[in-house]
Amino acid sequence: MHVFVIIWINFFPPTHPISPTLSPSLSLSEYQLINGKQFILAIALGCEFQGRLRLEYPESGINGFHYPGTIGLLGGTVTAAKLLHLNRSDFCNALGI
């Protein structure tokens, strides 16, 4: 689900990285005491993860699939995992690995 779409013209590869990462960041920041540095770091990690997946699996957007629905879901998971301070095992479980 998109909260809103911000298109980063300079972000490569294009994945609409903010919409899937901002939602969990805002929600978890209200739930926990998250400072600005943690908030920005979590979003940056989620966006970076999406970009790296997009470069590795460019075919994830073919056949009508939209990147925020395929790669964005995992970027949001990375963002949430960082803000929840998940350990390695819980992080892998969250990603479904």
mmCIF file of C-alpha atoms in Angstrom:
data_model
loop_
_atom_site.group_PDB
_atom_site.id
_atom_site.type_symbol
_atom_site.label_atom_id
_atom_site.label_comp_id
_atom_site.label_asym_id
_atom_site.label_seq_id
_atom_site.Cartn_x
_atom_site.Cartn_y
_atom_site.Cartn_z
ATOM 1 C CA MET A 1 0.000 0.000 0.000
ATOM 2 C CA HIS A 2 1.333 3.435 -0.876
ATOM 3 C CA VAL A 3 1.156 6.171 1.704
ATOM 4 C CA PHE A 4 2.260 8.592 -0.959
ATOM 5 C CA VAL A 5 4.789 8.412 -3.717
ATOM 6 C CA ILE A 6 7.937 10.461 -3.773
ATOM 7 C CA ILE A 7 9.975 9.870 -6.883
ATOM 8 C CA TRP A 8 13.675 10.408 -6.476
ATOM 9 C CA ILE A 9 14.928 11.440 -9.866
ATOM 10 C CA ASN A 10 18.545 10.806 -8.855
ATOM 11 C CA PHE A 11 17.913 7.445 -7.157
ATOM 12 C CA PHE A 12 19.189 4.576 -9.254
ATOM 13 C CA PRO A 13 17.740 2.180 -9.887
ATOM 14 C CA PRO A 14 14.246 3.685 -9.686
ATOM 15 C CA THR A 15 12.089 1.785 -7.189
ATOM 16 C CA HIS A 16 9.961 4.461 -5.430
ATOM 17 C CA PRO A 17 11.923 3.673 -2.259
ATOM 18 C CA ILE A 18 10.298 6.079 0.193
ATOM 19 C CA SER A 19 6.682 4.924 0.112
ATOM 20 C CA PRO A 20 7.365 1.395 1.459
ATOM 21 C CA THR A 21 9.922 2.537 4.043
ATOM 22 C CA LEU A 22 8.245 5.627 5.434
ATOM 23 C CA SER A 23 5.109 3.824 6.633
ATOM 24 C CA PRO A 24 6.811 1.439 9.074
ATOM 25 C CA SER A 25 9.222 4.178 10.149
ATOM 26 C CA LEU A 26 6.461 6.565 11.153
ATOM 27 C CA SER A 27 4.427 3.858 12.872
ATOM 28 C CA LEU A 28 7.328 2.411 14.836
ATOM 29 C CA SER A 29 8.651 5.841 15.756
ATOM 30 C CA GLU A 30 5.358 6.567 17.482
ATOM 31 C CA TYR A 31 5.361 3.141 19.138
ATOM 32 C CA GLN A 32 8.942 3.352 20.434
ATOM 33 C CA LEU A 33 11.213 6.187 21.407
ATOM 34 C CA ILE A 34 13.109 6.595 18.140
ATOM 35 C CA ASN A 35 15.437 9.540 17.657
ATOM 36 C CA GLY A 36 16.024 11.268 14.330
ATOM 37 C CA LYS A 37 19.313 9.514 13.664
ATOM 38 C CA GLN A 38 17.748 6.054 14.076
ATOM 39 C CA PHE A 39 14.769 7.114 11.944
ATOM 40 C CA ILE A 40 16.910 8.320 9.027
ATOM 41 C CA LEU A 41 19.299 5.355 9.272
ATOM 42 C CA ALA A 42 16.418 2.873 9.078
ATOM 43 C CA ILE A 43 14.952 4.588 6.021
ATOM 44 C CA ALA A 44 18.377 4.749 4.363
ATOM 45 C CA LEU A 45 18.931 1.023 4.954
ATOM 46 C CA GLY A 46 15.517 0.162 3.527
ATOM 47 C CA CYS A 47 16.136 2.297 0.443
ATOM 48 C CA GLU A 48 19.624 0.864 -0.042
ATOM 49 C CA PHE A 49 18.295 -2.677 0.271
ATOM 50 C CA GLN A 50 15.653 -1.983 -2.365
ATOM 51 C CA GLY A 51 18.212 -0.496 -4.745
ATOM 52 C CA ARG A 52 20.561 -3.439 -4.396
ATOM 53 C CA LEU A 53 17.752 -5.944 -4.944
ATOM 54 C CA ARG A 54 16.570 -4.006 -7.974
ATOM 55 C CA LEU A 55 20.051 -4.113 -9.485
ATOM 56 C CA GLU A 56 20.400 -7.828 -8.750
ATOM 57 C CA TYR A 57 16.915 -8.813 -9.968
ATOM 58 C CA PRO A 58 15.874 -6.411 -12.741
ATOM 59 C CA GLU A 59 13.243 -8.889 -13.926
ATOM 60 C CA SER A 60 11.200 -8.337 -10.742
ATOM 61 C CA GLY A 61 9.330 -5.538 -12.504
ATOM 62 C CA ILE A 62 8.373 -7.356 -15.679
ATOM 63 C CA ASN A 63 5.025 -8.944 -16.435
ATOM 64 C CA GLY A 64 3.110 -6.112 -14.804
ATOM 65 C CA PHE A 65 4.655 -6.304 -11.347
ATOM 66 C CA HIS A 66 5.287 -2.932 -9.725
ATOM 67 C CA TYR A 67 8.540 -2.491 -7.806
ATOM 68 C CA PRO A 68 7.044 -1.118 -4.579
ATOM 69 C CA GLY A 69 4.906 -4.254 -4.383
ATOM 70 C CA THR A 70 7.772 -6.659 -4.950
ATOM 71 C CA ILE A 71 11.006 -5.074 -3.782
ATOM 72 C CA GLY A 72 9.424 -2.351 -1.656
ATOM 73 C CA LEU A 73 7.917 -4.909 0.684
ATOM 74 C CA LEU A 74 11.373 -6.176 1.574
ATOM 75 C CA GLY A 75 12.751 -2.655 1.945
ATOM 76 C CA GLY A 76 9.980 -1.879 4.429
ATOM 77 C CA THR A 77 10.841 -5.058 6.302
ATOM 78 C CA VAL A 78 14.492 -4.019 6.569
ATOM 79 C CA THR A 79 13.406 -0.610 7.857
ATOM 80 C CA ALA A 80 11.116 -2.122 10.477
ATOM 81 C CA ALA A 81 13.722 -4.680 11.534
ATOM 82 C CA LYS A 82 16.271 -1.939 12.141
ATOM 83 C CA LEU A 83 13.866 0.102 14.250
ATOM 84 C CA LEU A 84 12.817 -2.982 16.230
ATOM 85 C CA HIS A 85 16.475 -3.942 16.840
ATOM 86 C CA LEU A 86 15.899 -7.484 15.607
ATOM 87 C CA ASN A 87 18.701 -9.987 15.983
ATOM 88 C CA ARG A 88 20.021 -11.889 12.982
ATOM 89 C CA SER A 89 17.674 -14.858 13.376
ATOM 90 C CA ASP A 90 14.561 -12.707 13.775
ATOM 91 C CA PHE A 91 15.682 -10.515 10.856
ATOM 92 C CA CYS A 92 15.991 -13.561 8.581
ATOM 93 C CA ASN A 93 12.570 -14.748 9.724
ATOM 94 C CA ALA A 94 11.072 -11.340 8.958
ATOM 95 C CA LEU A 95 12.479 -11.450 5.423
ATOM 96 C CA GLY A 96 11.231 -14.989 4.986
ATOM 97 C CA ILE A 97 14.681 -16.489 4.483
#
